[in-house]
Amino acid sequence: MEILLNELNKQLSNLNKEFYERVMPPVDIYEDGNTLIVVADLPGFDKNKISVRITSDGVLHIEATRQIEMAGIKHLNQRPEKIRKDIKLPVRVPKDAEVQGKYENGVLTLNIPIEGVAKVKIE
């Protein structure tokens, strides 16, 4: 019976890991003036292993991978080794937009210009 429970626990652990790989990372998106701000939590990923792109149809793709090594006997393994998130942006992005990105303390922040939005200076 113990062997069966251990095997069941391993299978549940694998399902949990797959779940986290599909729903991660948590993302916040908001507008600040003429910029769309995207904030994604990617703790434990190396910035060189993070890939971000925006397609011409306005979809933001975030992908990241990492190696997780555990010495000894594994009892639980839920941290995702890869993530992929596709988000349809709520605004249009200029074709030649200069998107700025910063990765600090496990948080990726993107500043994306919004097409058709101009600041109005009031005198």
CSV table of C-alpha atoms in Angstrom, one decimal:
chain,number,residue,atom,x,y,z
A,1,MET,CA,0.0,0.0,0.0
A,2,GLU,CA,2.9,2.4,0.8
A,3,ILE,CA,4.4,1.8,-2.6
A,4,LEU,CA,1.1,2.7,-4.2
A,5,LEU,CA,0.7,5.9,-2.1
A,6,ASN,CA,4.3,6.9,-3.0
A,7,GLU,CA,3.6,6.4,-6.7
A,8,LEU,CA,0.4,8.4,-6.4
A,9,ASN,CA,2.2,11.2,-4.7
A,10,LYS,CA,4.8,11.3,-7.5
A,11,GLN,CA,2.1,11.5,-10.1
A,12,LEU,CA,0.3,14.3,-8.3
A,13,SER,CA,3.5,16.2,-8.0
A,14,ASN,CA,4.1,15.9,-11.7
A,15,LEU,CA,0.5,17.2,-12.4
A,16,ASN,CA,1.1,20.1,-10.0
A,17,LYS,CA,4.3,21.0,-11.8
A,18,GLU,CA,2.6,20.9,-15.2
A,19,PHE,CA,-0.2,23.1,-13.8
A,20,TYR,CA,2.3,25.7,-12.6
A,21,GLU,CA,4.1,25.6,-16.0
A,22,ARG,CA,0.8,26.5,-17.7
A,23,VAL,CA,-0.5,29.2,-15.4
A,24,MET,CA,2.8,30.9,-14.5
A,25,PRO,CA,3.8,33.6,-14.5
A,26,PRO,CA,1.3,35.8,-12.7
A,27,VAL,CA,1.0,39.0,-14.8
A,28,ASP,CA,-0.3,42.5,-14.1
A,29,ILE,CA,-1.0,44.8,-17.0
A,30,TYR,CA,-2.0,48.5,-16.7
A,31,GLU,CA,-1.7,51.8,-18.6
A,32,ASP,CA,0.3,54.7,-17.5
A,33,GLY,CA,-0.1,57.6,-19.9
A,34,ASN,CA,0.9,56.5,-23.3
A,35,THR,CA,2.6,53.3,-22.1
A,36,LEU,CA,1.3,49.9,-21.3
A,37,ILE,CA,3.1,48.4,-18.3
A,38,VAL,CA,3.4,44.6,-18.0
A,39,VAL,CA,4.8,43.1,-14.8
A,40,ALA,CA,5.5,39.4,-14.6
A,41,ASP,CA,6.8,37.4,-11.7
A,42,LEU,CA,9.6,35.1,-12.8
A,43,PRO,CA,11.5,34.2,-9.6
A,44,GLY,CA,14.4,32.0,-9.9
A,45,PHE,CA,14.9,32.4,-13.7
A,46,ASP,CA,18.1,33.8,-15.2
A,47,LYS,CA,17.5,36.8,-17.4
A,48,ASN,CA,19.5,35.2,-20.2
A,49,LYS,CA,16.9,32.4,-20.2
A,50,ILE,CA,13.9,34.7,-20.6
A,51,SER,CA,12.5,35.4,-24.1
A,52,VAL,CA,9.9,38.1,-24.8
A,53,ARG,CA,8.4,39.0,-28.1
A,54,ILE,CA,5.3,40.8,-29.4
A,55,THR,CA,3.8,39.6,-32.6
A,56,SER,CA,2.2,41.8,-35.3
A,57,ASP,CA,-1.2,40.7,-34.2
A,58,GLY,CA,-0.6,42.1,-30.7
A,59,VAL,CA,0.2,39.0,-28.7
A,60,LEU,CA,2.9,39.1,-26.0
A,61,HIS,CA,4.9,35.9,-25.7
A,62,ILE,CA,6.9,35.3,-22.5
A,63,GLU,CA,9.0,32.1,-22.2
A,64,ALA,CA,11.6,31.1,-19.7
A,65,THR,CA,13.5,28.0,-18.8
A,66,ARG,CA,15.8,26.9,-16.0
A,67,GLN,CA,17.5,23.8,-14.6
A,68,ILE,CA,16.5,22.7,-11.2
A,69,GLU,CA,18.9,20.3,-9.6
A,70,MET,CA,18.1,18.3,-6.5
A,71,ALA,CA,20.6,16.1,-4.8
A,72,GLY,CA,19.4,13.0,-3.0
A,73,ILE,CA,15.9,11.6,-3.0
A,74,LYS,CA,13.1,13.8,-4.5
A,75,HIS,CA,10.0,14.0,-2.3
A,76,LEU,CA,8.3,16.9,-4.0
A,77,ASN,CA,9.0,18.7,-7.3
A,78,GLN,CA,6.6,21.5,-8.1
A,79,ARG,CA,8.7,24.4,-9.2
A,80,PRO,CA,8.4,24.9,-13.0
A,81,GLU,CA,11.4,24.4,-15.2
A,82,LYS,CA,9.8,26.2,-18.1
A,83,ILE,CA,7.0,28.6,-18.5
A,84,ARG,CA,5.2,30.0,-21.5
A,85,LYS,CA,2.5,32.6,-21.4
A,86,ASP,CA,0.7,34.2,-24.4
A,87,ILE,CA,-1.3,37.3,-23.7
A,88,LYS,CA,-3.4,39.2,-26.2
A,89,LEU,CA,-2.5,42.9,-25.5
A,90,PRO,CA,-5.5,45.2,-24.9
A,91,VAL,CA,-4.0,48.0,-27.0
A,92,ARG,CA,-2.3,48.3,-30.4
A,93,VAL,CA,1.5,48.6,-30.3
A,94,PRO,CA,3.3,50.6,-33.0
A,95,LYS,CA,5.1,48.4,-35.5
A,96,ASP,CA,8.5,50.1,-34.8
A,97,ALA,CA,7.9,50.4,-31.1
A,98,GLU,CA,10.9,50.5,-28.8
A,99,VAL,CA,9.9,48.2,-25.9
A,100,GLN,CA,11.9,48.6,-22.7
A,101,GLY,CA,12.3,45.6,-20.4
A,102,LYS,CA,13.9,45.3,-17.0
A,103,TYR,CA,14.4,42.1,-14.9
A,104,GLU,CA,15.1,42.7,-11.2
A,105,ASN,CA,14.6,40.6,-8.1
A,106,GLY,CA,12.6,38.0,-10.1
A,107,VAL,CA,10.2,40.5,-11.6
A,108,LEU,CA,10.1,41.3,-15.3
A,109,THR,CA,8.8,44.8,-16.2
A,110,LEU,CA,8.0,45.8,-19.8
A,111,ASN,CA,7.2,49.3,-20.9
A,112,ILE,CA,5.3,49.1,-24.2
A,113,PRO,CA,4.3,52.2,-26.2
A,114,ILE,CA,0.7,52.5,-27.2
A,115,GLU,CA,-0.3,53.2,-30.8
A,116,GLY,CA,-2.4,56.3,-31.4
A,117,VAL,CA,-1.9,57.8,-27.9
A,118,ALA,CA,-0.2,61.1,-27.6
A,119,LYS,CA,0.6,63.2,-24.5
A,120,VAL,CA,-1.1,66.6,-24.5
A,121,LYS,CA,0.8,69.4,-23.0
A,122,ILE,CA,-1.5,71.9,-21.3
A,123,GLU,CA,-0.2,75.4,-20.7
